[in-house]
Every structure is written in C-alpha cells, then in structure tokens.
CSV table of C-alpha atoms and ligand atoms in Angstrom, one decimal:
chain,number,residue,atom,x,y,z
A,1,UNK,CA,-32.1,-23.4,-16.5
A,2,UNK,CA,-35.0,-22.7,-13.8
A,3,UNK,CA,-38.2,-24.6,-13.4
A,4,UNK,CA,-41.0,-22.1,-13.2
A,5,UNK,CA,-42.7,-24.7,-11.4
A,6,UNK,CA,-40.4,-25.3,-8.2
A,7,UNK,CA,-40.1,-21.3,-7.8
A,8,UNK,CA,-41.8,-20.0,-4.2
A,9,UNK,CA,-42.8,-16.8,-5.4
A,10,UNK,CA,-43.7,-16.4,-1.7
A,11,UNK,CA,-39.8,-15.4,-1.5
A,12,UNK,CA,-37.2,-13.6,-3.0
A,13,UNK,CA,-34.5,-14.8,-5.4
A,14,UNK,CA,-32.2,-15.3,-2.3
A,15,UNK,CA,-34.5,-17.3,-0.5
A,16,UNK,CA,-35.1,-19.6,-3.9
A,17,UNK,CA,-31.6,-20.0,-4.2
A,18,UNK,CA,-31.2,-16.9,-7.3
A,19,UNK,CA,-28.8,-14.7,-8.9
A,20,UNK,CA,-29.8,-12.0,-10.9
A,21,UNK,CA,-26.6,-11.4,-13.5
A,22,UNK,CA,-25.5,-7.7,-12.4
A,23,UNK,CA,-24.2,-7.0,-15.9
A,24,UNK,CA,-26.6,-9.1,-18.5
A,25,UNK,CA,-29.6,-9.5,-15.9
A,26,UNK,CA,-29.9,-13.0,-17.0
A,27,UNK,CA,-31.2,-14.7,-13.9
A,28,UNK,CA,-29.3,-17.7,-12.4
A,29,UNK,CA,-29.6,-21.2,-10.5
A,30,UNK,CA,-27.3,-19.9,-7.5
A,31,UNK,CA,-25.0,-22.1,-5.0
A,32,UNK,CA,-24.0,-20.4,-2.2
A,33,UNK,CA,-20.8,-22.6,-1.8
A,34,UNK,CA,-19.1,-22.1,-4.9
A,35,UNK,CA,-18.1,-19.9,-7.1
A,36,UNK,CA,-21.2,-19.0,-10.0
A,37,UNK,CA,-20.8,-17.7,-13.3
A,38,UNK,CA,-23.4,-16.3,-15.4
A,39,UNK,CA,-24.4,-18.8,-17.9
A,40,UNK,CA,-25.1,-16.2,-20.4
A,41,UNK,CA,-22.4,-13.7,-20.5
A,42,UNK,CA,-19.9,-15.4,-18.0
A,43,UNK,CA,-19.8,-12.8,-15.1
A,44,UNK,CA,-19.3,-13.2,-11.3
A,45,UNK,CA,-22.4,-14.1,-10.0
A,46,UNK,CA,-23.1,-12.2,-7.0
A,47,UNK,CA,-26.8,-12.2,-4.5
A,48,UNK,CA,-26.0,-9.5,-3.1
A,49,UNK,CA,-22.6,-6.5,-3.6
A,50,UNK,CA,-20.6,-8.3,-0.7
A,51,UNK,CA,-19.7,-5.2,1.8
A,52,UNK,CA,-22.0,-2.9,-0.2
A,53,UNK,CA,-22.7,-1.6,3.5
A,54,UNK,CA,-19.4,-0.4,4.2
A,55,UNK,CA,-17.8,0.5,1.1
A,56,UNK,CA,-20.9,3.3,0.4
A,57,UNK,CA,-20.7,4.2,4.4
A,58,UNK,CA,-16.5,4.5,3.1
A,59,UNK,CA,-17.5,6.7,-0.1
A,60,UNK,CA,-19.9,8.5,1.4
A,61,UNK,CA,-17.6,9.7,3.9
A,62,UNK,CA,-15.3,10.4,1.7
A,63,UNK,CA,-16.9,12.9,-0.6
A,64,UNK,CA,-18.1,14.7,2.5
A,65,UNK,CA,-14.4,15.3,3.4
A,66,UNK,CA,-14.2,16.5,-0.1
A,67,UNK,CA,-17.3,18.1,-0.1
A,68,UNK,CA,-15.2,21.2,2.3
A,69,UNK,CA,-12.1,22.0,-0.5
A,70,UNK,CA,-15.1,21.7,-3.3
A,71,UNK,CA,-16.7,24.6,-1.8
A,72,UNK,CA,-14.2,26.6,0.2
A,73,UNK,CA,-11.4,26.9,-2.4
A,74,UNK,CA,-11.9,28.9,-5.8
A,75,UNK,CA,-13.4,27.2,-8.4
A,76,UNK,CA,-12.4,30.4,-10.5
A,77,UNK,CA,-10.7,34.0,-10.5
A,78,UNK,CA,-12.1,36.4,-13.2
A,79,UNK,CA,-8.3,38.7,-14.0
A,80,UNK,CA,-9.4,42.5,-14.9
A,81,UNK,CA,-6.4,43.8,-15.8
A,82,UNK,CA,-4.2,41.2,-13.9
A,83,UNK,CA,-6.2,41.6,-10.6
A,84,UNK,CA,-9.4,39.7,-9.5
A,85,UNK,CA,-10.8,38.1,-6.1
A,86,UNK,CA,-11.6,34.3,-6.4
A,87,UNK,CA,-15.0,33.0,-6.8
A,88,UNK,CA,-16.2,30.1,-5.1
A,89,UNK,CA,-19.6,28.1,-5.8
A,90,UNK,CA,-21.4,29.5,-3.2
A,91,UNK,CA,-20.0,33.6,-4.1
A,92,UNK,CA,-20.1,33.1,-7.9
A,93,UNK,CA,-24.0,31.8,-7.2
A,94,UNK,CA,-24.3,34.6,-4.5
A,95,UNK,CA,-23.1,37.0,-7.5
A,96,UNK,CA,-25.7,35.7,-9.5
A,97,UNK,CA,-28.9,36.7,-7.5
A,98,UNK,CA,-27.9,39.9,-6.6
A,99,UNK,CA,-27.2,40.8,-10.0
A,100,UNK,CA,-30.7,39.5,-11.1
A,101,UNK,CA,-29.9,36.3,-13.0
A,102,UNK,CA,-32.4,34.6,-10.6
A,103,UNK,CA,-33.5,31.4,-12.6
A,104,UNK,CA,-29.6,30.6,-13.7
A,105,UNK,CA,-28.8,31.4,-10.2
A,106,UNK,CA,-30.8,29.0,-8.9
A,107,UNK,CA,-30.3,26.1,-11.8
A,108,UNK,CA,-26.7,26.6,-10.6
A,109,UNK,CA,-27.1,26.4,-7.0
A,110,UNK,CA,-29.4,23.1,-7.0
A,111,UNK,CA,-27.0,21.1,-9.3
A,112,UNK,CA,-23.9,22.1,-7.4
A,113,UNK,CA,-25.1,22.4,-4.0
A,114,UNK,CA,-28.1,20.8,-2.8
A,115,UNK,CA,-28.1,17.8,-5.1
A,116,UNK,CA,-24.5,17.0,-3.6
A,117,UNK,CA,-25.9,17.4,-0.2
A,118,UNK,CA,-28.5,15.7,-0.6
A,119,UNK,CA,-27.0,12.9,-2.2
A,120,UNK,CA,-24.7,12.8,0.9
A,121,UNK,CA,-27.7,12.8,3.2
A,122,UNK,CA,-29.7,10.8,1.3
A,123,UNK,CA,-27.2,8.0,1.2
A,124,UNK,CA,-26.6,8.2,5.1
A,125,UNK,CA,-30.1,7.9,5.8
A,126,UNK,CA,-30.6,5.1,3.0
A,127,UNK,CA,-27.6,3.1,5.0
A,128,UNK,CA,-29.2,4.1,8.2
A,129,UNK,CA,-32.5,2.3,7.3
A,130,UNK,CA,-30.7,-0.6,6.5
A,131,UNK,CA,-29.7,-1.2,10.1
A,132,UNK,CA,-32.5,0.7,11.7
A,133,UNK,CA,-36.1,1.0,11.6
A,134,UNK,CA,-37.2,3.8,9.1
A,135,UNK,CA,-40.6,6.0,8.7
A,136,UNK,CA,-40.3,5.7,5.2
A,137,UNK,CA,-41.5,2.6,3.6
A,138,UNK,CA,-39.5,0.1,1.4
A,139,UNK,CA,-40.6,1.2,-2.3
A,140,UNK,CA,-40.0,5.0,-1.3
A,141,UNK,CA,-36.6,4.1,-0.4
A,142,UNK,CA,-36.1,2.2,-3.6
A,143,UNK,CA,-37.2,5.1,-5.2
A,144,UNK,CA,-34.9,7.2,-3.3
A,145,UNK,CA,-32.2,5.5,-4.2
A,146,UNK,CA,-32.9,5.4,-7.9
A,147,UNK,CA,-33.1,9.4,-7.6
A,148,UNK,CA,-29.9,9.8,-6.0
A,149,UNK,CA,-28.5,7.2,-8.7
A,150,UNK,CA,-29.8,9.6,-11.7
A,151,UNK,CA,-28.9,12.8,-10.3
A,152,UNK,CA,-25.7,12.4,-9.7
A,153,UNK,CA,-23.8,13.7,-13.2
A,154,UNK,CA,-25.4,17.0,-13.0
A,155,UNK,CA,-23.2,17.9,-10.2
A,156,UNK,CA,-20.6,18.4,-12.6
A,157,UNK,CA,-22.4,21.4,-13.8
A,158,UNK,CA,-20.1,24.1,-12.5
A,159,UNK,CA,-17.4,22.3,-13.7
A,160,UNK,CA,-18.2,22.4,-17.4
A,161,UNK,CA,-19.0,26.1,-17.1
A,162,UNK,CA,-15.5,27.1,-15.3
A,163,UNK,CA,-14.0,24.7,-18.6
A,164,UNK,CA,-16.5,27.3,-21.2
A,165,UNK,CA,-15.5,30.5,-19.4
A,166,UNK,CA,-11.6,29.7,-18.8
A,167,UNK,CA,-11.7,28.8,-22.5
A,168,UNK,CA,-14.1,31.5,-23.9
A,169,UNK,CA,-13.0,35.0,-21.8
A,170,UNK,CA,-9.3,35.3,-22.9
A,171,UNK,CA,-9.5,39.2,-23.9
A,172,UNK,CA,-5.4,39.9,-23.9
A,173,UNK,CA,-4.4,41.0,-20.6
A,174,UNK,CA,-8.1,43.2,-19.9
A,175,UNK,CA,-9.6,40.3,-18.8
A,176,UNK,CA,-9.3,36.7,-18.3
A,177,UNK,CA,-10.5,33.8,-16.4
A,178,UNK,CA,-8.3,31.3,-14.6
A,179,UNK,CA,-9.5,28.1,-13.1
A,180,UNK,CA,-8.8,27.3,-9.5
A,181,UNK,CA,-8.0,24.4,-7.2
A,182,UNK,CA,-11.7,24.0,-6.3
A,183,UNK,CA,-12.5,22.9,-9.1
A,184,UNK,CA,-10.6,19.3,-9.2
A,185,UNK,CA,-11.9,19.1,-5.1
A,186,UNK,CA,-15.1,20.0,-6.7
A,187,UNK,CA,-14.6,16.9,-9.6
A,188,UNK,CA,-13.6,14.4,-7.0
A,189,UNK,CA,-16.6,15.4,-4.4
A,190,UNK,CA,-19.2,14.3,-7.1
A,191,UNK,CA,-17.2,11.4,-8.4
A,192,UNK,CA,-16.8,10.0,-5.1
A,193,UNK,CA,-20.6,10.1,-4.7
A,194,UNK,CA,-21.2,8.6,-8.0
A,195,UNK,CA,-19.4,5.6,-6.8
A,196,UNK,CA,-20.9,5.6,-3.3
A,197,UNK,CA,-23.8,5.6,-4.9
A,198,UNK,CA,-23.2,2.9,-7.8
A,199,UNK,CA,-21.7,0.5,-4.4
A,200,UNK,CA,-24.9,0.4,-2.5
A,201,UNK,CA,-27.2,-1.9,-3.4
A,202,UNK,CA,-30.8,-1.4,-3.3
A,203,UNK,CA,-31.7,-5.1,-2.5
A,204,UNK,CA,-30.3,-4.5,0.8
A,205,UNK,CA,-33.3,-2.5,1.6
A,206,UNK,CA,-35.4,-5.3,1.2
A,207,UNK,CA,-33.8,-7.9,3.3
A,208,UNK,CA,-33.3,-6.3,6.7
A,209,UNK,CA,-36.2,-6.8,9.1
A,210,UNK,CA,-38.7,-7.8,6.3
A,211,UNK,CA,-41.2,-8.6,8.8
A,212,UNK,CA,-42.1,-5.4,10.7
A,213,UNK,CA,-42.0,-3.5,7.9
A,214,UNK,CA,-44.1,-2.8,4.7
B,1,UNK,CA,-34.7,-18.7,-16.5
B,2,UNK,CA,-36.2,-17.3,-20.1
B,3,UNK,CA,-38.0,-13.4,-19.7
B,4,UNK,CA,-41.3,-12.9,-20.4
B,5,UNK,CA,-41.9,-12.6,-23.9
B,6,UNK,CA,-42.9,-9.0,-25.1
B,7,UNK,CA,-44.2,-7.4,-28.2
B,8,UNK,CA,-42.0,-4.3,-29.5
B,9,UNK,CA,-43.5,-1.2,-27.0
B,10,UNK,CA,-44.7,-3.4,-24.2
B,11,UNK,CA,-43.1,-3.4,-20.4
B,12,UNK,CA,-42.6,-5.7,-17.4
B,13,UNK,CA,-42.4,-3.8,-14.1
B,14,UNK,CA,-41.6,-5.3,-10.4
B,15,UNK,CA,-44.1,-7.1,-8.2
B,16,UNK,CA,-43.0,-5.3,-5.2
B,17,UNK,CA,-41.9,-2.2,-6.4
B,18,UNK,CA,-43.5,-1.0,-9.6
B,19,UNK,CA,-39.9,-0.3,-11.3
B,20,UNK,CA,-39.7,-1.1,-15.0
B,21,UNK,CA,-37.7,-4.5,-15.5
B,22,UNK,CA,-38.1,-5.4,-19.2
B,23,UNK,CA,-39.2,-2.6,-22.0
B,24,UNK,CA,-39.3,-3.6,-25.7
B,25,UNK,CA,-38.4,-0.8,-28.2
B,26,UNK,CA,-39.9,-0.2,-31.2
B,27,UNK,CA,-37.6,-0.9,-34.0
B,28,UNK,CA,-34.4,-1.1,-32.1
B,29,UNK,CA,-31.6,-2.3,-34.5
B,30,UNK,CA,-33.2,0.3,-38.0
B,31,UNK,CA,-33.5,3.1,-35.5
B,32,UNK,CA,-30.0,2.8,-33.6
B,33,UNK,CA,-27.4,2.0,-36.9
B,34,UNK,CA,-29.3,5.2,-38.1
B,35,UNK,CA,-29.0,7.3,-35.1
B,36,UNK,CA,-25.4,5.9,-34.5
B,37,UNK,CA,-24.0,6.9,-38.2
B,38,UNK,CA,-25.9,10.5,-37.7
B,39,UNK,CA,-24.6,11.0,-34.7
B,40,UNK,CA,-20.9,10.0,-35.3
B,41,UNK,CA,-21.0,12.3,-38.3
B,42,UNK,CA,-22.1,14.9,-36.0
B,43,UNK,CA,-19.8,15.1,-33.3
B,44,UNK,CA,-16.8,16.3,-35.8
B,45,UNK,CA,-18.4,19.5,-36.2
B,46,UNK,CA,-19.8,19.4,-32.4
B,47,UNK,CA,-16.3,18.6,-30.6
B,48,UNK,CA,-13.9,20.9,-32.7
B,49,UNK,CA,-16.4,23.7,-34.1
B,50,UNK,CA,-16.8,27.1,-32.4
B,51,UNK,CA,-19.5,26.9,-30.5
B,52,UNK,CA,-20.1,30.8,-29.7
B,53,UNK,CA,-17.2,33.8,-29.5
B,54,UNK,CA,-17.4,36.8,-27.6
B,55,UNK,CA,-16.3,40.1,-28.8
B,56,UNK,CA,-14.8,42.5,-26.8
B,57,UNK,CA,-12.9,45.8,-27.5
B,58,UNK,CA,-12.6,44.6,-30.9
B,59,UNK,CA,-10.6,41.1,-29.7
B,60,UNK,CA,-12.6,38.2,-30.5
B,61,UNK,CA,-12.1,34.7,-28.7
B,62,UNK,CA,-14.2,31.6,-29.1
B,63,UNK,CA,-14.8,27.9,-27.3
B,64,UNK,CA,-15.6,24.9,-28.9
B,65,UNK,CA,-16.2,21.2,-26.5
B,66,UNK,CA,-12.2,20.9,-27.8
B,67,UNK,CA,-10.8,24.1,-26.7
B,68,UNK,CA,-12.8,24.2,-23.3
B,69,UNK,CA,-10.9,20.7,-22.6
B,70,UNK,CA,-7.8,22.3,-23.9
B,71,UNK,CA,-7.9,25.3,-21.2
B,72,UNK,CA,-8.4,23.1,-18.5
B,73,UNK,CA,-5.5,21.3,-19.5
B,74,UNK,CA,-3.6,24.5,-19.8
B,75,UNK,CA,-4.8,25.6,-16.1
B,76,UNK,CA,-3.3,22.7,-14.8
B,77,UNK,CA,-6.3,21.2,-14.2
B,78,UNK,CA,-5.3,17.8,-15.6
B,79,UNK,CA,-7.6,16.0,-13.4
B,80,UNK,CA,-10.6,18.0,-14.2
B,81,UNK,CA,-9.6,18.3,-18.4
B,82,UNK,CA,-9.3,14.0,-18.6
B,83,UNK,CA,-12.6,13.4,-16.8
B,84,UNK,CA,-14.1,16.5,-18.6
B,85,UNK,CA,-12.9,15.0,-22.5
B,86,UNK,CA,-14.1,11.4,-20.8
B,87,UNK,CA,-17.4,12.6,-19.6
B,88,UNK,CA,-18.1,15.1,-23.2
B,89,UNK,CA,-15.8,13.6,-26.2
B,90,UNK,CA,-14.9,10.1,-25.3
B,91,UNK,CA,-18.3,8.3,-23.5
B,92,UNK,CA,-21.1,9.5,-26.2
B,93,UNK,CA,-18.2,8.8,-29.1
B,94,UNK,CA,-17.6,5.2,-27.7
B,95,UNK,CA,-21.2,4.7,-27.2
B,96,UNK,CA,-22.3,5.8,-30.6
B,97,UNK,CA,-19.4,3.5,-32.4
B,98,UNK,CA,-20.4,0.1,-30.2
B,99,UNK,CA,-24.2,0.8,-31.0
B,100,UNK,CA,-23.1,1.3,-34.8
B,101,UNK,CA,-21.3,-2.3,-34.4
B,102,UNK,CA,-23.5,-4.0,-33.1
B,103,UNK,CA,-26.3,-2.9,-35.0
B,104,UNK,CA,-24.1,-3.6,-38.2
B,105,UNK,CA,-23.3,-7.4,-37.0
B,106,UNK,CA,-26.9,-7.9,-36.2
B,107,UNK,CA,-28.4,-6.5,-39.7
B,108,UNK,CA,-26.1,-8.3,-41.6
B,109,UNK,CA,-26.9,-11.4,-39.2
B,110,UNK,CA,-22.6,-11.7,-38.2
B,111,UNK,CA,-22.9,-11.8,-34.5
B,112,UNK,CA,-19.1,-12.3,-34.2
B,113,UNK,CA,-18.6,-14.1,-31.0
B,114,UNK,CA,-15.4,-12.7,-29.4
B,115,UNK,CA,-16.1,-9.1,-29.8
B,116,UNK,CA,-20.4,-9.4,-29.3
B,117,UNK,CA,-20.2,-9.6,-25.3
B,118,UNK,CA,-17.1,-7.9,-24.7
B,119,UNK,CA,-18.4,-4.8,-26.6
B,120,UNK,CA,-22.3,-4.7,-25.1
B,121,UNK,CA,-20.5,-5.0,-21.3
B,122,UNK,CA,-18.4,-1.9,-22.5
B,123,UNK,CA,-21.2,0.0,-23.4
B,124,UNK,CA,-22.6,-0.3,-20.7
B,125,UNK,CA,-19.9,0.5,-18.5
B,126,UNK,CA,-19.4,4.0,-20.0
B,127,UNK,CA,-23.0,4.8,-20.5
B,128,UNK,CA,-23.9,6.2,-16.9
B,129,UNK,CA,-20.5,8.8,-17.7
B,130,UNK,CA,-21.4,10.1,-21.1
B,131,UNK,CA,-22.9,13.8,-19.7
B,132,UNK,CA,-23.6,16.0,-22.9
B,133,UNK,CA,-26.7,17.2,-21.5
B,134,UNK,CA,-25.3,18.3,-18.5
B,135,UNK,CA,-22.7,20.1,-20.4
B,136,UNK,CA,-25.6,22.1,-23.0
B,137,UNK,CA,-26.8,23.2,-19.3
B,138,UNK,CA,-23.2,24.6,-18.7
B,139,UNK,CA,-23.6,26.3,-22.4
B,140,UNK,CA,-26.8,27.8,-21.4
B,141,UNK,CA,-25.3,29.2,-17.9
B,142,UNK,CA,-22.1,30.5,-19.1
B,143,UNK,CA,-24.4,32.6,-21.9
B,144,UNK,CA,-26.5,34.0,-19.4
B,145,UNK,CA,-23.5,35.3,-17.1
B,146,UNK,CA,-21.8,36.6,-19.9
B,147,UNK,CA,-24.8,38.1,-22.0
B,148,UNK,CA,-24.3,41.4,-19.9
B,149,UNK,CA,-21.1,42.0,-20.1
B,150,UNK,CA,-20.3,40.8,-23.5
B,151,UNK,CA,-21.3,40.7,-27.0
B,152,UNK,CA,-21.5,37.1,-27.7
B,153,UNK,CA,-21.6,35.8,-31.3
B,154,UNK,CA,-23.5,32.0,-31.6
B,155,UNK,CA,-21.6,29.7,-34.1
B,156,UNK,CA,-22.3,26.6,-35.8
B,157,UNK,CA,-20.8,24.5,-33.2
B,158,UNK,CA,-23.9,25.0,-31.4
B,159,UNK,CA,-26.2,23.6,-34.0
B,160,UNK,CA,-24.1,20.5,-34.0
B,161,UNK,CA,-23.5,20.3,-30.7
B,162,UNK,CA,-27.2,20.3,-30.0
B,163,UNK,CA,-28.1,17.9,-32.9
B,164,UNK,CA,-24.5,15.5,-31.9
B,165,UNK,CA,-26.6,16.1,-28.1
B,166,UNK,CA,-30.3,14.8,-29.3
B,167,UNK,CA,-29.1,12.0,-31.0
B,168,UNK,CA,-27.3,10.4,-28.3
B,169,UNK,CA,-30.6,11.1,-26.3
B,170,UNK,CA,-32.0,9.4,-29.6
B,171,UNK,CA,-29.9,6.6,-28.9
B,172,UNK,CA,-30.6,6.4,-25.6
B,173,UNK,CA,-34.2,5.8,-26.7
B,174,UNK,CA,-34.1,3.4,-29.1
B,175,UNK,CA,-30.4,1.3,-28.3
B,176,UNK,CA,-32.3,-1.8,-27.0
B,177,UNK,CA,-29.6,-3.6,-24.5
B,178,UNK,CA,-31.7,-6.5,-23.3
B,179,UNK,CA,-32.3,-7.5,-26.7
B,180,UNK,CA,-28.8,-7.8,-27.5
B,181,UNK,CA,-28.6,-9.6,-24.6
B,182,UNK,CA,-31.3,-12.0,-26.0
B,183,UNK,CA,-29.0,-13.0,-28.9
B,184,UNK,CA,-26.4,-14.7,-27.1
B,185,UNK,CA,-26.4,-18.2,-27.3
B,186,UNK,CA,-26.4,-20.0,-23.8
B,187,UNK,CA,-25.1,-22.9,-23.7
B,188,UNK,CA,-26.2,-25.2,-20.7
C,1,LIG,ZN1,-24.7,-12.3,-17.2
C-alpha cells in the first residue's frame, strides 16, 4: 500500500518509485531491482514497455513494407462473363468518383488510405519526438497518439466490403467477384500498425528532455 | 494506492494532460447483464441471417456476416476469413458472454475466484478487436456501389445486425471495467 503523504507530486510515478498495473491500473510500490507483481491482479509490473522505442520503430517499418503489396496488388477482380481487370484500392476508389459516388468514395479512401498513412507518419514523428526536440507540445502528442490508437480498426474497411461483395455478387457465370492477393497484404498492413501502435508507449513522451519543453 | 472515490457519473481526468482516468457509470452491473443477454440473443439472427440479396436476371444471391466469412475462406483468403470471423463473430460474442458472467457472479454476489480475473483480463484483451461498426460501414459502402447496377432486396439480417451492433456499443457504454476491478480482494 502507498502513503499519500510521502508522495512528491512534484514528480512522476517513476521518479516516486511507481508502477501503474498495465492491465488492472492498480498503482504499485515499485523496486527497480526485482521483479514486481501487481498486488491486485498479479501481472508483470512494468514503468515503462522495455524497448517500446524499437519494437514500434520495427512495426512501423514493417507495415510500410506492407503498406506497397496492400495497395499495388488487387484487392478484387469483378468476372463479367469470365473476364474482368483487377481492382486495387486506389482504382476501385478512383472508379468511385468518376462515376459520382463522391461521399462513399471519399469514406472509402480516408479509412483505407490516409488513415494508414498517417498512422505510419504519425508514429514516425511520435518516435522522432522522443529523441528530438518537437514543435508540438507534450499533451498534443499524447493526444496524437491516442488518435492514432482509435483509428486504427477502421482501416479494415475495404476488407469487410471485398468479404460482402465476393459473397453477395455470385450471378452464375454473368458476373462474379473474386477476391485478390491484396487483400491479405492489405489485412497485415493494418494489423501491423495496430500493434506498432499498441507497443509504443505514450509515457515515453513525457520523460525525454522534460526540462526544455512544455 | 486506493482511487479516488466517485459517485455513479462522475470522472477523474490527468493533471498534466486532461485525459479521463477514472469514469463511474451509471448503473453498471443492471444495465450490462441486460444488454449482454439482448445482445447474445441477437447475434444468432445477426451472424447467420441474410442481411440483403441482390436480384439479377432473375438469379438471386444473398450475404449474411456467415456467408461473407465463408467466401473469403472459399477465395483462399484464409488469412483474411480468420481475422475477418475474429474481428465480426468471435470478439463482440466473447465480449458479450464474459460481461453476462461477470455481471451474473456479481448480482448473485458469487465472485468465483479462479475464473473472476482470468475472465476481466480476457475481455479486455479482445475488446480493442471486436470491429462491428467498422463492418455496418462496409454494409453501407457495398450498397452504395451496387445500388446502380443491381436490384438489392434488404433482409432481416440487417435489423439484427444493426440492433446485435448497438448493443455491443450499449455495452461498451455501460460495462464498467474499473469497477470490476474494484472487487478483487488485495491481499497485502
Ligand atoms: Zn494489476
């Protein structure tokens, strides 16, 4: 148990010699030299994800390498009569606009375009500001990082609509839809930033250079 | 270190950065054990239920949550289908049975001690993958690209799919972790 009264609230929970539980949020007497369990729900006690830094830097990367396949391959081939040109996210959303479907269009292209590449950008430049100094200030980033955290499953957008169409258009052999490769690069690119995401660790921001910055 | 003690409705945010920390519900354990049985009777008709058909030269061929799983498998997209029935069937199902649980054990004032913690951690390990509002989104797009070309028919998949939809989002709402937290007996 903590005393209230021997807490410097001056610091942070490092500095006082804290855990916060990452899965109850109970918060804990922590000793850096051993092992700590969470005296409420028995979990690893950790101050801070040990190599957050590199294994989002690792993910990150990652699901940029990804991020090529998920875009350049198919994600699916609409048959007319056993023939049909592939479609990826970028021509099937190009189809879209030129055919006047303008809102859906553009629903479509945010959650499967921009907020992957933004995610992507916006974790580079969150693990940039750890090491460097940054215009924007601390509770922005915080902020940033909670954004990138929630935005994350709507990526997978596209994905549920090649599922409904391969699924729903099945008219004999006049027309069908078949799902292509892109599709599973597509799946991997936006779990692969769900996890960079989930591995960084937003305390981080907090500790580096706390002096010179607001 | 004990939390601040709040009143159902009031919050606890950050000094330094304003998030929320601590948020009583209103009503947690009534609201969720209702939700949670609503919602599991739901998603029967939501998962396996047509959820619109589309009618072309007199051929007729529908998708329910089931069948759109079921393509993907048949596309060899075994990645995609397994993540796709995790993310859509699996995650809200799981979600919906531990909240029923655990509202059961603490109405009927059981808190039963090996299977308490194990199944609040589980929750919330699949909660940030259940993604049925993501797929209603995918509904919605997939009608607008067809709706030209197509006659589509809307079943009564979609009602419940909708309605299994809101009361996850119900759940989400209510389902009061840090409370259930709260219960556990610490023993120092
Ligand atoms: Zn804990």
């Amino acid at each position: 148990m903590i005393n209230l009264e021997s807490v410097d609230f001056t610091q942070n929970g490092k500095a006082n010699h804290f855990a916060t539980c990452d899965t109850c949020h109970w918060v804990n007497p922590f000793n850096p030299k051993i092992d700590n369990l969470c005296e409420r729900c028995n979990s690893k006690l950790q101050q801070r994800k040990p190599l957050a830094f590199q294994k989002t830097l690792a993910l990150t990367l990652c699901s940029i390498i990804a991020f090529f396949p998920a875009n350049l391959y198919p994600i699916m081939t609409i048959l007319q009569f056993g023939k049909g040109q592939g479609d990826t996210i970028l021509s099937g959303t190009l189809y879209m606009f030129q055919n006047g479907m303008i809102p859906i269009a553009a629903i479509v292209f945010i959650a499967s375009f921009i907020f992957p590449l933004a995610k992507i950008i916006g974790l580079i430049y969150l693990l940039y500001s750890v090491k460097f100094p940054s215009r924007i200030s601390r509770r922005h980033r915080s902020h940033m990082y909670r954004y990138i955290e929630m935005f994350g499953p709507w990526s997978m957008l596209d994905v549920f609509v090649v599922a409904i169409l391969v699924s729903l258009v099945e008219i004999g052999n006049v027309l069908e839809v078949v799902a292509g490769p892109g599709a599973t690069a597509f799946g991997i690119m936006v779990l692969l930033s769900i996890f960079a995401a989930a591995s960084f660790d937003s305390k981080m921001l907090w500790d580096e250079r706390g002096t010179d910055e607001r | 270190m004990p939390y601040p003690v709040l009143k159902e409705g009031q919050q606890a945010r950050c000094r330094q950065c304003r998030h929320i920390v601590l948020y009583r519900k209103p009503n947690p354990v009534n609201r969720s054990v209702a939700i949670a049985i609503a919602g599991l009777i739901l998603s029967v008709p939501a998962i396996f239920l047509p959820i619109m058909s589309m009618k072309m030269f007199s051929i007729n061929s529908t998708v329910s949550l089931s069948s759109a799983v079921y393509a993907l498998w048949l596309n060899e997209l075994y990645f995609v289908a397994v993540v796709t029935c995790f993310f859509c069937i699996f995650a809200p199902i799981g979600k919906l049975v531990i909240a029923l649980i655990l509202g059961l054990q603490i109405k009927m004032d059981q808190i039963k001690r090996n299977s308490y913690m194990p199944l609040i951690k589980f929750y919330q390990k699949i909660d940030s993958w259940e993604m049925l509002e993501v797929f209603m989104i995918g509904i919605l797009v997939s009608i607008f690209k067809l709706r030209a070309d197509a006659d589509l028919f809307f079943d009564l998949g979609l009602v419940s799919y909708i309605l299994f939809m809101l009361s996850i989002v119900a759940l989400k709402l209510s389902f009061d972790k840090e409370l259930l937290w709260n219960k556990v007996v610490i023993n120092d």
